[in-house]
């Protein structure tokens, strides 16, 4: 073995020993913490535990980050009570260990359970209590609860109340709410964050804060700016919304030979102007026609907060091009509409919402865009041609307007309000493992995203925080983190909101303890850069 190879082995061994010592010191700190109100040893998992892989994989929702080559945490803390969260923060600060907070959401880029440096996961899946008050029309819901659990617990108390959040029942509340999660009632009631009235958060000093004690700036930041940059969100208090006894759903599909271009063009003109009770998605994918040739299929899954008769009248007047028939419509209660929308078998019981296990797990890539102006028929034809060439990526258009256009872009960190016709999700899913296949399929999504440039928002090209996309910029959390953060920050939040988020971050976490590859940076780093330039 060469001299240089010996040196490398020695340094690597020393680094590994140092890392192991740090982990051992961290665990010792946890077990001996004066913060604890109950023992924490049973909540600590290391690779030495036989159940460690199962605990790690239980809330991985993107198999692209469950490969043998994926970096793994050194420790997982499945916190059982508040004191475990507080001790984890204090001990991680003391021993300079990177903390990743996980509440069980989609986490499309794996930021809550993957890192390129030694780290541990603070897993909140045990924080799942939900307390519903129909008298006050509010609920306290902990960050580790799922949307399905929340919907079920609301329906337990009232069949005429709901909450405007996503249609994937297994998504965790923490990340979904804090990033500006949306659902089929967004045009009627806005986003989840538009209906949050209080929160509990553990700050960088291990102190539990509520809206009053944290102040309006921090409360603003964690209702749309993502919670993980500012602390550990324990729970949110939400305002429930009214839903009718019966809602109506429909799913209409058309292929290219059935005037998809004309129907899609009309959707882009009216989808954000329809009755606020009506939400019609538009989804494009590539399928085989009856001749076995590739063609574009457009699907229109929809929710109307009312009966089928009124829905048909609205559609006949505003969107007759879709050709909706009474036979296309199904009336049901609101919780059943969630199950229907997520393609559960007809007649699935409401208790299906309580399952924390996704129906399918795949390798995936997601991206986002915003549409400000209707795309021409010629533009749509070009898009369809490109999709047929690429085959894999799916485009989903989510309509805006209604309540979304009435709320100021500065009311919450989420700025995408008036002036948007729709948000686009780019989706690629595949089943097989392998880095080479993953790179190929991720690239197909990037190619379509690049092709869409002329048809979407510009300066900045806006993006949706909850569709995390590391392609649009990352930070190494070093001396250039402010400038790096601005690259993706203005796309997610626009400039004014991003600067306010940075101000809040600097105030509550000046040493940037809560950080990831797309976290909010501090002003302190920018000041250091300016000082170095002046020296």
Short mmCIF file of C-alpha atoms in Angstrom, two decimals:
data_model
loop_
_atom_site.label_atom_id
_atom_site.label_comp_id
_atom_site.label_asym_id
_atom_site.label_seq_id
_atom_site.Cartn_x
_atom_site.Cartn_y
_atom_site.Cartn_z
CA UNK A 1 0.00 0.00 0.00
CA UNK A 2 1.35 3.43 -0.94
CA UNK A 3 2.18 6.13 1.60
CA UNK A 4 -0.73 8.29 0.38
CA UNK A 5 -3.13 5.36 0.63
CA UNK A 6 -2.01 4.75 4.21
CA UNK A 7 -2.57 8.40 5.03
CA UNK A 8 -6.09 8.23 3.51
CA UNK A 9 -6.99 5.11 5.50
CA UNK A 10 -5.66 6.71 8.69
CA UNK A 11 -7.65 9.93 8.16
CA UNK A 12 -10.80 8.01 7.24
CA UNK A 13 -10.47 5.85 10.36
CA UNK A 14 -9.91 8.89 12.52
CA UNK A 15 -12.94 10.63 10.96
CA UNK A 16 -15.09 7.55 11.58
CA UNK A 17 -13.92 7.33 15.17
CA UNK A 18 -14.63 11.01 15.72
CA UNK A 19 -18.10 10.59 14.22
CA UNK A 20 -18.82 7.56 16.41
CA UNK A 21 -17.64 9.44 19.49
CA UNK A 22 -19.90 12.37 18.61
CA UNK A 23 -22.87 10.03 18.22
CA UNK A 24 -22.12 8.31 21.51
CA UNK A 25 -21.78 11.66 23.28
CA UNK A 26 -25.05 12.80 21.74
CA UNK A 27 -26.89 9.69 22.94
CA UNK A 28 -25.35 10.04 26.39
CA UNK A 29 -26.49 13.66 26.45
CA UNK A 30 -30.03 12.61 25.54
CA UNK A 31 -30.28 9.91 28.18
CA UNK A 32 -28.92 12.18 30.91
CA UNK A 33 -30.83 15.30 29.84
CA UNK A 34 -32.49 17.30 32.59
CA UNK A 35 -35.22 18.19 30.09
CA UNK A 36 -36.72 14.71 30.17
CA UNK A 37 -40.10 14.08 31.77
CA UNK A 38 -40.04 10.43 30.62
CA UNK A 39 -37.20 8.05 29.65
CA UNK A 40 -35.92 8.50 26.10
CA UNK A 41 -33.82 5.34 25.70
CA UNK A 42 -36.69 3.40 24.10
CA UNK A 43 -37.05 6.10 21.43
CA UNK A 44 -33.41 5.95 20.31
CA UNK A 45 -32.57 3.77 17.28
CA UNK A 46 -29.13 3.20 15.81
CA UNK A 47 -27.97 0.82 13.05
CA UNK A 48 -27.22 -1.63 15.86
CA UNK A 49 -30.99 -2.00 16.41
CA UNK A 50 -32.53 -4.77 14.30
CA UNK A 51 -35.60 -2.57 13.76
CA UNK A 52 -33.57 0.44 12.56
CA UNK A 53 -34.20 -0.20 8.82
CA UNK A 54 -37.94 -0.61 9.39
CA UNK A 55 -38.16 2.62 11.41
CA UNK A 56 -36.19 4.49 8.75
CA UNK A 57 -38.21 3.14 5.83
CA UNK A 58 -41.64 3.48 7.45
CA UNK A 59 -42.06 7.07 6.26
CA UNK A 60 -39.92 7.13 3.13
CA UNK A 61 -42.40 8.08 0.42
CA UNK A 62 -39.96 8.32 -2.49
CA UNK A 63 -38.11 5.07 -3.22
CA UNK A 64 -35.52 7.06 -5.15
CA UNK A 65 -34.08 7.82 -1.70
CA UNK A 66 -34.28 4.26 -0.40
CA UNK A 67 -31.41 2.81 -2.40
CA UNK A 68 -28.40 1.05 -0.86
CA UNK A 69 -26.32 4.07 -1.94
CA UNK A 70 -28.59 6.57 -0.14
CA UNK A 71 -26.87 8.16 2.90
CA UNK A 72 -28.44 6.91 6.13
CA UNK A 73 -28.88 8.64 9.48
CA UNK A 74 -26.63 7.69 12.37
CA UNK A 75 -29.55 7.82 14.81
CA UNK A 76 -33.34 8.07 14.72
CA UNK A 77 -35.23 9.58 17.65
CA UNK A 78 -38.91 8.58 17.59
CA UNK A 79 -39.89 11.21 20.14
CA UNK A 80 -42.64 10.11 22.50
CA UNK A 81 -43.32 13.41 24.22
CA UNK A 82 -42.40 17.09 24.17
CA UNK A 83 -39.36 16.68 26.41
CA UNK A 84 -37.78 14.30 23.87
CA UNK A 85 -38.01 17.01 21.22
CA UNK A 86 -36.52 19.61 23.55
CA UNK A 87 -33.67 17.33 24.61
CA UNK A 88 -32.92 16.39 21.00
CA UNK A 89 -32.53 20.03 19.99
CA UNK A 90 -30.34 20.97 22.97
CA UNK A 91 -28.08 17.93 22.69
CA UNK A 92 -27.75 18.27 18.91
CA UNK A 93 -26.71 21.91 19.35
CA UNK A 94 -24.20 20.96 22.03
CA UNK A 95 -22.61 18.20 19.97
CA UNK A 96 -22.99 19.96 16.60
CA UNK A 97 -25.03 17.18 14.99
CA UNK A 98 -27.29 17.97 12.03
CA UNK A 99 -30.97 17.32 12.79
CA UNK A 100 -33.58 16.35 10.20
CA UNK A 101 -37.21 16.65 11.30
CA UNK A 102 -39.68 14.21 9.76
CA UNK A 103 -43.47 14.29 10.06
CA UNK A 104 -44.39 11.76 7.38
CA UNK A 105 -45.26 13.82 4.33
CA UNK A 106 -44.43 13.29 0.66
CA UNK A 107 -41.02 14.97 1.02
CA UNK A 108 -40.33 14.64 -2.69
CA UNK A 109 -36.57 15.29 -2.32
CA UNK A 110 -36.01 13.33 0.89
CA UNK A 111 -34.83 16.38 2.82
CA UNK A 112 -36.21 15.00 6.11
CA UNK A 113 -34.23 11.77 6.00
CA UNK A 114 -31.21 12.21 3.70
CA UNK A 115 -28.05 14.32 4.07
CA UNK A 116 -24.48 14.30 2.78
CA UNK A 117 -23.01 14.76 6.28
CA UNK A 118 -23.54 12.96 9.61
CA UNK A 119 -27.10 13.53 10.82
CA UNK A 120 -29.95 12.15 12.86
CA UNK A 121 -33.71 12.10 12.32
CA UNK A 122 -36.17 13.51 14.82
CA UNK A 123 -39.27 11.55 13.82
CA UNK A 124 -42.63 12.94 14.94
CA UNK A 125 -44.93 10.10 13.90
CA UNK A 126 -45.93 9.55 17.55
CA UNK A 127 -47.23 13.13 17.72
CA UNK A 128 -50.63 12.43 16.19
CA UNK A 129 -53.34 13.57 18.60
CA UNK A 130 -56.33 15.41 17.11
CA UNK A 131 -58.83 17.30 19.26
CA UNK A 132 -61.89 18.53 17.37
CA UNK A 133 -64.36 21.07 18.78
CA UNK A 134 -67.44 21.37 16.61
CA UNK A 135 -68.86 23.96 19.04
CA UNK A 136 -65.91 26.26 18.31
CA UNK A 137 -65.45 24.90 14.75
CA UNK A 138 -61.75 24.40 15.46
CA UNK A 139 -59.29 21.56 15.99
CA UNK A 140 -55.79 21.10 17.43
CA UNK A 141 -53.84 18.64 15.30
CA UNK A 142 -50.30 17.45 15.95
CA UNK A 143 -47.64 17.50 13.25
CA UNK A 144 -47.29 13.71 12.96
CA UNK A 145 -50.97 13.08 12.30
CA UNK A 146 -51.97 12.33 8.72
CA UNK A 147 -54.52 14.22 6.65
CA UNK A 148 -56.66 11.09 6.52
CA UNK A 149 -56.70 10.89 10.31
CA UNK A 150 -57.67 14.55 10.53
CA UNK A 151 -60.51 14.17 8.01
CA UNK A 152 -61.80 11.08 9.80
CA UNK A 153 -61.76 12.72 13.24
CA UNK A 154 -63.62 15.76 11.92
CA UNK A 155 -66.24 13.53 10.29
CA UNK A 156 -66.63 11.61 13.56
CA UNK A 157 -68.00 14.79 15.10
CA UNK A 158 -69.79 16.35 12.12
CA UNK A 159 -70.75 15.39 8.58
CA UNK A 160 -70.99 19.06 7.59
CA UNK A 161 -67.47 20.15 8.52
CA UNK A 162 -64.16 19.60 6.78
CA UNK A 163 -60.78 21.20 6.23
CA UNK A 164 -59.12 22.47 3.02
CA UNK A 165 -56.07 20.24 2.71
CA UNK A 166 -54.68 17.61 0.35
CA UNK A 167 -56.37 14.53 -1.05
CA UNK A 168 -53.56 12.09 -0.19
CA UNK A 169 -54.67 10.66 3.18
CA UNK A 170 -51.22 9.41 4.23
CA UNK A 171 -49.50 12.81 4.06
CA UNK A 172 -48.25 14.15 7.40
CA UNK A 173 -49.80 17.35 8.71
CA UNK A 174 -46.52 19.04 9.72
CA UNK A 175 -44.91 19.59 6.36
CA UNK A 176 -48.18 19.84 4.42
CA UNK A 177 -49.58 22.65 6.54
CA UNK A 178 -46.35 24.60 7.07
CA UNK A 179 -45.53 24.67 3.35
CA UNK A 180 -48.93 25.90 2.18
CA UNK A 181 -50.70 22.61 1.44
CA UNK A 182 -53.74 22.73 -0.82
CA UNK A 183 -56.65 20.53 -1.80
CA UNK A 184 -59.92 20.41 -3.71
CA UNK A 185 -61.52 23.16 -1.63
CA UNK A 186 -58.80 25.77 -2.24
CA UNK A 187 -60.99 27.85 -4.56
CA UNK A 188 -63.66 27.99 -1.85
CA UNK A 189 -61.58 28.29 1.33
CA UNK A 190 -57.97 28.86 0.30
CA UNK A 191 -54.99 26.87 1.56
CA UNK A 192 -54.48 25.02 4.82
CA UNK A 193 -52.36 27.94 6.09
CA UNK A 194 -55.17 30.38 5.39
CA UNK A 195 -57.20 28.54 8.01
CA UNK A 196 -54.58 28.15 10.79
CA UNK A 197 -55.15 30.28 13.87
CA UNK A 198 -52.49 29.09 16.34
CA UNK A 199 -49.48 26.80 16.58
CA UNK A 200 -47.05 25.22 19.01
CA UNK A 201 -43.37 25.24 18.14
CA UNK A 202 -40.17 24.28 19.96
CA UNK A 203 -37.54 26.89 19.18
CA UNK A 204 -33.76 26.60 18.92
CA UNK A 205 -33.44 27.04 22.69
CA UNK A 206 -35.81 24.16 23.39
CA UNK A 207 -38.62 26.47 24.51
CA UNK A 208 -42.25 25.68 23.66
CA UNK A 209 -43.98 28.67 22.06
CA UNK A 210 -47.53 29.40 20.92
CA UNK A 211 -48.75 32.16 18.62
CA UNK A 212 -48.81 34.73 21.40
CA UNK A 213 -45.36 33.95 22.78
CA UNK A 214 -43.65 33.43 19.40
CA UNK A 215 -45.05 36.64 17.94
CA UNK A 216 -46.79 37.32 14.65
CA UNK A 217 -43.62 37.31 12.52
CA UNK A 218 -42.65 33.77 13.46
CA UNK A 219 -46.26 32.60 13.27
CA UNK A 220 -46.44 34.10 9.78
CA UNK A 221 -43.23 32.32 8.76
CA UNK A 222 -44.38 28.82 9.78
CA UNK A 223 -47.72 29.21 8.00
CA UNK A 224 -46.42 28.92 4.45
CA UNK A 225 -42.65 29.32 4.74
CA UNK A 226 -42.01 25.77 5.92
CA UNK A 227 -41.57 24.98 9.60
CA UNK A 228 -38.20 23.22 9.46
CA UNK A 229 -36.19 26.42 9.00
CA UNK A 230 -37.48 27.92 12.23
CA UNK A 231 -38.02 25.17 14.79
CA UNK A 232 -39.96 21.98 15.37
CA UNK A 233 -43.69 22.47 14.90
CA UNK A 234 -45.58 20.34 17.42
CA UNK A 235 -49.17 21.18 16.49
CA UNK A 236 -51.49 23.56 14.68
CA UNK A 237 -54.88 24.96 15.65
CA UNK A 238 -57.13 25.16 12.63
CA UNK A 239 -60.49 26.65 11.74
CA UNK A 240 -62.85 24.03 10.36
CA UNK A 241 -64.92 24.91 7.30
CA UNK A 242 -68.50 24.06 6.35
CA UNK A 243 -69.24 21.41 3.74
CA UNK A 244 -72.68 20.35 2.47
CA UNK A 245 -74.27 17.02 3.39
CA UNK A 246 -73.80 15.95 -0.21
CA UNK A 247 -71.05 16.89 -2.64
CA UNK A 248 -70.69 15.83 -6.26
CA UNK A 249 -67.69 14.31 -8.00
CA UNK A 250 -67.01 13.41 -11.60
CA UNK A 251 -64.18 12.12 -13.76
CA UNK A 252 -64.34 12.87 -17.48
CA UNK A 253 -61.62 11.67 -19.86
CA UNK A 254 -60.85 12.64 -23.43
CA UNK A 255 -58.10 11.57 -25.84
CA UNK A 256 -56.56 13.53 -28.71
CA UNK A 257 -59.12 12.24 -31.18
CA UNK A 258 -61.87 13.74 -28.99
CA UNK A 259 -60.80 17.37 -29.32
CA UNK A 260 -58.46 17.39 -26.32
CA UNK A 261 -56.80 20.57 -27.58
CA UNK A 262 -60.08 22.48 -27.78
CA UNK A 263 -61.30 21.29 -24.37
CA UNK A 264 -57.95 22.05 -22.73
CA UNK A 265 -57.83 25.50 -24.29
CA UNK A 266 -61.28 26.26 -22.93
CA UNK A 267 -60.31 24.96 -19.47
CA UNK A 268 -57.42 27.44 -19.40
CA UNK A 269 -59.88 30.24 -20.11
CA UNK A 270 -62.52 29.35 -17.52
CA UNK A 271 -61.10 27.08 -14.78
CA UNK A 272 -60.10 29.98 -12.50
CA UNK A 273 -63.37 31.83 -13.14
CA UNK A 274 -65.86 29.04 -12.42
CA UNK A 275 -68.14 29.01 -9.38
CA UNK A 276 -65.97 28.96 -6.21
CA UNK A 277 -67.64 25.70 -5.15
CA UNK A 278 -66.24 23.95 -8.23
CA UNK A 279 -62.70 22.57 -8.55
CA UNK A 280 -61.77 20.87 -11.86
CA UNK A 281 -58.28 19.51 -12.28
CA UNK A 282 -56.84 18.84 -15.73
CA UNK A 283 -54.34 16.00 -16.07
CA UNK A 284 -52.41 15.08 -19.23
CA UNK A 285 -50.68 11.73 -19.70
CA UNK A 286 -49.62 9.56 -22.64
CA UNK A 287 -51.62 6.40 -23.40
CA UNK A 288 -52.22 4.03 -26.32
CA UNK A 289 -55.27 4.64 -28.49
CA UNK A 290 -57.37 1.86 -30.02
CA UNK A 291 -54.81 1.48 -32.81
CA UNK A 292 -51.97 1.01 -30.33
CA UNK A 293 -50.53 4.44 -31.12
CA UNK A 294 -49.36 6.92 -28.48
CA UNK A 295 -51.84 9.69 -27.81
CA UNK A 296 -52.59 12.33 -25.20
CA UNK A 297 -55.29 11.64 -22.65
CA UNK A 298 -56.83 14.48 -20.68
CA UNK A 299 -58.56 13.64 -17.38
CA UNK A 300 -60.78 16.02 -15.44
CA UNK A 301 -61.29 14.78 -11.85
CA UNK A 302 -63.52 17.25 -10.03
CA UNK A 303 -65.26 18.17 -6.79
CA UNK A 304 -68.37 20.34 -6.52
CA UNK A 305 -69.62 21.46 -3.12
CA UNK A 306 -73.27 20.95 -4.01
CA UNK A 307 -75.70 18.63 -5.78
CA UNK A 308 -75.47 17.24 -9.30
CA UNK A 309 -78.37 19.29 -10.66
CA UNK A 310 -76.72 22.59 -9.81
CA UNK A 311 -73.40 21.31 -11.12
CA UNK A 312 -74.86 20.41 -14.52
CA UNK A 313 -76.40 23.89 -14.79
CA UNK A 314 -73.05 25.53 -14.04
CA UNK A 315 -71.19 23.34 -16.52
CA UNK A 316 -73.77 23.86 -19.29
CA UNK A 317 -73.36 27.61 -18.93
CA UNK A 318 -69.60 27.91 -18.28
CA UNK A 319 -67.88 24.83 -19.71
CA UNK A 320 -70.14 23.01 -22.16
CA UNK A 321 -67.08 21.93 -24.19
CA UNK A 322 -66.38 19.22 -21.60
CA UNK A 323 -69.73 17.59 -22.39
CA UNK A 324 -70.52 16.66 -18.78
CA UNK A 325 -73.54 14.35 -18.44
CA UNK A 326 -75.66 13.63 -15.39
CA UNK A 327 -74.51 10.01 -15.64
CA UNK A 328 -70.90 11.19 -15.11
CA UNK A 329 -71.78 12.60 -11.68
CA UNK A 330 -71.85 10.88 -8.29
CA UNK A 331 -73.23 12.41 -5.11
CA UNK A 332 -71.66 11.43 -1.78
CA UNK A 333 -70.53 12.94 1.51
CA UNK A 334 -67.29 14.90 1.73
CA UNK A 335 -65.11 12.20 3.32
CA UNK A 336 -66.22 9.69 0.68
CA UNK A 337 -65.18 12.23 -1.97
CA UNK A 338 -61.63 12.13 -0.55
CA UNK A 339 -61.57 8.35 -0.93
CA UNK A 340 -63.06 8.59 -4.41
CA UNK A 341 -60.54 11.23 -5.48
CA UNK A 342 -57.66 9.07 -4.29
CA UNK A 343 -59.04 6.15 -6.33
CA UNK A 344 -60.01 3.86 -3.47
CA UNK A 345 -62.52 1.14 -4.48
CA UNK A 346 -66.18 2.26 -4.43
CA UNK A 347 -67.79 1.75 -1.05
CA UNK A 348 -64.52 1.87 0.90
CA UNK A 349 -65.36 2.63 4.54
CA UNK A 350 -64.38 5.96 6.08
CA UNK A 351 -61.95 4.07 8.33
CA UNK A 352 -59.78 3.64 5.22
CA UNK A 353 -58.66 7.20 5.91
CA UNK A 354 -56.93 6.01 9.09
CA UNK A 355 -54.39 3.86 7.27
CA UNK A 356 -50.90 5.34 7.41
CA UNK A 357 -49.60 3.03 4.68
CA UNK A 358 -49.64 4.48 1.12
CA UNK A 359 -51.48 2.42 -1.47
CA UNK A 360 -48.38 2.43 -3.66
CA UNK A 361 -44.76 3.44 -3.27
CA UNK A 362 -42.69 4.39 -6.29
CA UNK A 363 -39.51 6.13 -7.33
CA UNK A 364 -40.52 9.63 -8.34
CA UNK A 365 -39.59 13.15 -9.37
CA UNK A 366 -41.78 16.25 -9.06
CA UNK A 367 -41.48 19.80 -10.37
CA UNK A 368 -43.85 22.77 -10.52
CA UNK A 369 -44.82 25.86 -12.50
CA UNK A 370 -47.46 28.57 -12.57
CA UNK A 371 -49.59 29.56 -15.56
CA UNK A 372 -50.44 33.26 -15.79
CA UNK A 373 -51.95 33.41 -19.29
CA UNK A 374 -53.98 30.93 -21.35
CA UNK A 375 -51.82 28.71 -23.53
CA UNK A 376 -52.78 28.90 -27.23
CA UNK A 377 -54.06 25.89 -29.11
CA UNK A 378 -50.83 25.84 -31.09
CA UNK A 379 -48.87 25.91 -27.82
CA UNK A 380 -50.92 23.01 -26.45
CA UNK A 381 -50.27 20.98 -29.59
CA UNK A 382 -46.53 21.54 -29.19
CA UNK A 383 -46.71 20.48 -25.54
CA UNK A 384 -48.66 17.34 -26.43
CA UNK A 385 -46.16 16.46 -29.15
CA UNK A 386 -43.31 16.82 -26.67
CA UNK A 387 -45.11 14.70 -24.08
CA UNK A 388 -45.64 11.91 -26.62
CA UNK A 389 -41.93 12.07 -27.42
CA UNK A 390 -40.96 11.79 -23.73
CA UNK A 391 -43.88 9.47 -22.75
CA UNK A 392 -43.20 9.27 -18.98
CA UNK A 393 -43.92 12.71 -17.42
CA UNK A 394 -47.50 13.62 -16.47
CA UNK A 395 -48.78 17.21 -16.28
CA UNK A 396 -51.45 18.15 -13.72
CA UNK A 397 -53.06 21.60 -13.85
CA UNK A 398 -54.66 22.75 -10.57
CA UNK A 399 -57.06 25.70 -10.99
CA UNK A 400 -56.72 28.91 -9.00
CA UNK A 401 -59.10 31.87 -8.75
CA UNK A 402 -61.86 32.12 -6.20
CA UNK A 403 -60.63 32.55 -2.62
CA UNK A 404 -57.04 32.12 -3.78
CA UNK A 405 -57.26 35.37 -5.73
CA UNK A 406 -58.79 37.31 -2.82
CA UNK A 407 -55.97 36.82 -0.29
CA UNK A 408 -52.96 39.15 -0.42
CA UNK A 409 -49.71 37.58 -1.60
CA UNK A 410 -48.12 39.02 1.55
CA UNK A 411 -50.66 37.62 4.02
CA UNK A 412 -48.67 34.39 4.21
CA UNK A 413 -45.21 33.43 2.86
CA UNK A 414 -47.04 31.53 0.08
CA UNK A 415 -47.31 34.31 -2.58
CA UNK A 416 -49.00 32.60 -5.54
CA UNK A 417 -52.43 34.24 -5.44
CA UNK A 418 -54.19 36.61 -7.86
CA UNK A 419 -53.01 36.49 -11.45
CA UNK A 420 -52.57 32.72 -11.61
CA UNK A 421 -54.75 30.53 -13.77
CA UNK A 422 -53.25 27.31 -12.48
CA UNK A 423 -50.33 25.57 -10.86
CA UNK A 424 -48.69 22.76 -12.81
CA UNK A 425 -47.25 19.62 -11.28
CA UNK A 426 -44.76 17.62 -13.34
CA UNK A 427 -44.77 13.99 -12.23
CA UNK A 428 -42.64 11.03 -13.19
CA UNK A 429 -43.07 7.67 -11.45
CA UNK A 430 -41.28 4.37 -12.01
CA UNK A 431 -41.03 1.07 -10.18
CA UNK A 432 -37.52 -0.31 -10.73
CA UNK A 433 -34.45 0.45 -8.61
CA UNK A 434 -31.21 1.78 -9.98
CA UNK A 435 -29.37 5.08 -10.20
CA UNK A 436 -29.03 5.00 -13.99
CA UNK A 437 -32.77 4.56 -14.53
CA UNK A 438 -33.50 7.25 -11.96
CA UNK A 439 -31.19 9.72 -13.70
CA UNK A 440 -32.84 8.97 -17.03
CA UNK A 441 -36.38 9.50 -15.74
CA UNK A 442 -35.51 12.59 -13.72
CA UNK A 443 -33.96 14.03 -16.86
CA UNK A 444 -37.15 13.39 -18.86
CA UNK A 445 -39.00 15.55 -16.34
CA UNK A 446 -36.37 18.27 -16.59
CA UNK A 447 -36.61 18.23 -20.37
CA UNK A 448 -40.38 18.78 -20.26
CA UNK A 449 -39.97 21.51 -17.63
CA UNK A 450 -37.46 23.29 -19.85
CA UNK A 451 -39.76 22.91 -22.87
CA UNK A 452 -42.58 24.60 -20.92
CA UNK A 453 -40.57 27.79 -20.34
CA UNK A 454 -42.47 29.97 -22.85
CA UNK A 455 -45.85 29.04 -21.35
CA UNK A 456 -45.32 29.71 -17.63
CA UNK A 457 -44.42 32.48 -15.16
CA UNK A 458 -41.24 34.49 -15.63
CA UNK A 459 -38.98 36.78 -13.56
CA UNK A 460 -39.12 34.82 -11.38
CA UNK A 461 -40.22 31.48 -12.72
CA UNK A 462 -42.34 30.60 -9.70
CA UNK A 463 -42.42 27.26 -7.90
CA UNK A 464 -44.43 25.61 -5.10
CA UNK A 465 -42.55 24.91 -1.85
CA UNK A 466 -44.43 21.67 -1.09
CA UNK A 467 -43.33 20.28 -4.45
CA UNK A 468 -39.71 20.50 -3.30
CA UNK A 469 -37.35 20.57 -6.28
CA UNK A 470 -33.60 20.78 -5.72
CA UNK A 471 -33.11 21.50 -9.43
CA UNK A 472 -34.09 25.13 -8.87
CA UNK A 473 -31.29 25.82 -6.40
CA UNK A 474 -29.63 24.59 -3.22
CA UNK A 475 -27.51 25.98 -0.42
CA UNK A 476 -24.48 24.47 1.26
CA UNK A 477 -25.31 26.57 4.34
CA UNK A 478 -21.88 28.17 4.12
CA UNK A 479 -20.76 31.76 3.69
CA UNK A 480 -22.72 32.15 0.43
CA UNK A 481 -25.98 30.73 1.77
CA UNK A 482 -27.91 33.99 1.52
CA UNK A 483 -27.11 34.42 -2.17
CA UNK A 484 -27.69 30.72 -2.79
CA UNK A 485 -30.97 30.84 -0.86
CA UNK A 486 -32.23 33.78 -2.87
CA UNK A 487 -32.04 31.69 -6.07
CA UNK A 488 -34.73 29.25 -4.91
CA UNK A 489 -36.24 31.54 -2.30
CA UNK A 490 -37.66 34.09 -4.74
CA UNK A 491 -39.16 31.26 -6.81
CA UNK A 492 -40.95 29.77 -3.84
CA UNK A 493 -41.86 33.01 -2.04
CA UNK A 494 -41.11 35.98 -4.36
CA UNK A 495 -38.62 38.59 -3.19
CA UNK A 496 -40.58 40.51 -0.55
CA UNK A 497 -41.74 37.42 1.31
CA UNK A 498 -38.32 35.79 1.02
CA UNK A 499 -36.62 38.79 2.59
CA UNK A 500 -39.14 38.79 5.43
CA UNK A 501 -38.54 35.07 5.98
CA UNK A 502 -34.79 35.72 6.16
CA UNK A 503 -35.40 38.47 8.70
CA UNK A 504 -37.47 36.11 10.87
CA UNK A 505 -34.87 33.35 10.51
CA UNK A 506 -32.07 35.69 11.58
CA UNK A 507 -34.10 36.70 14.61
CA UNK A 508 -35.10 33.23 15.86
CA UNK A 509 -32.21 31.01 14.68
CA UNK A 510 -29.18 33.25 14.07
CA UNK A 511 -26.69 30.35 14.08
CA UNK A 512 -28.71 28.42 11.46
CA UNK A 513 -29.21 25.26 13.52
CA UNK A 514 -32.41 24.35 11.64
CA UNK A 515 -31.18 23.88 8.11
CA UNK A 516 -31.38 21.76 4.99
CA UNK A 517 -30.52 22.03 1.31
CA UNK A 518 -33.30 24.56 0.71
CA UNK A 519 -33.76 26.17 4.11
CA UNK A 520 -34.16 29.87 4.78
CA UNK A 521 -30.72 31.49 5.30
CA UNK A 522 -29.84 34.26 7.74
CA UNK A 523 -28.79 37.86 7.09
CA UNK A 524 -25.75 37.26 9.31
CA UNK A 525 -24.03 35.30 6.55
CA UNK A 526 -24.62 38.11 4.03
CA UNK A 527 -23.16 40.63 6.48
CA UNK A 528 -20.02 38.48 6.82
CA UNK A 529 -19.63 38.39 3.03
CA UNK A 530 -20.01 42.18 2.79
CA UNK A 531 -17.47 42.68 5.59
CA UNK A 532 -14.96 40.38 3.86
CA UNK A 533 -15.35 42.34 0.62
CA UNK A 534 -14.75 45.61 2.44
CA UNK A 535 -11.61 44.39 4.22
#
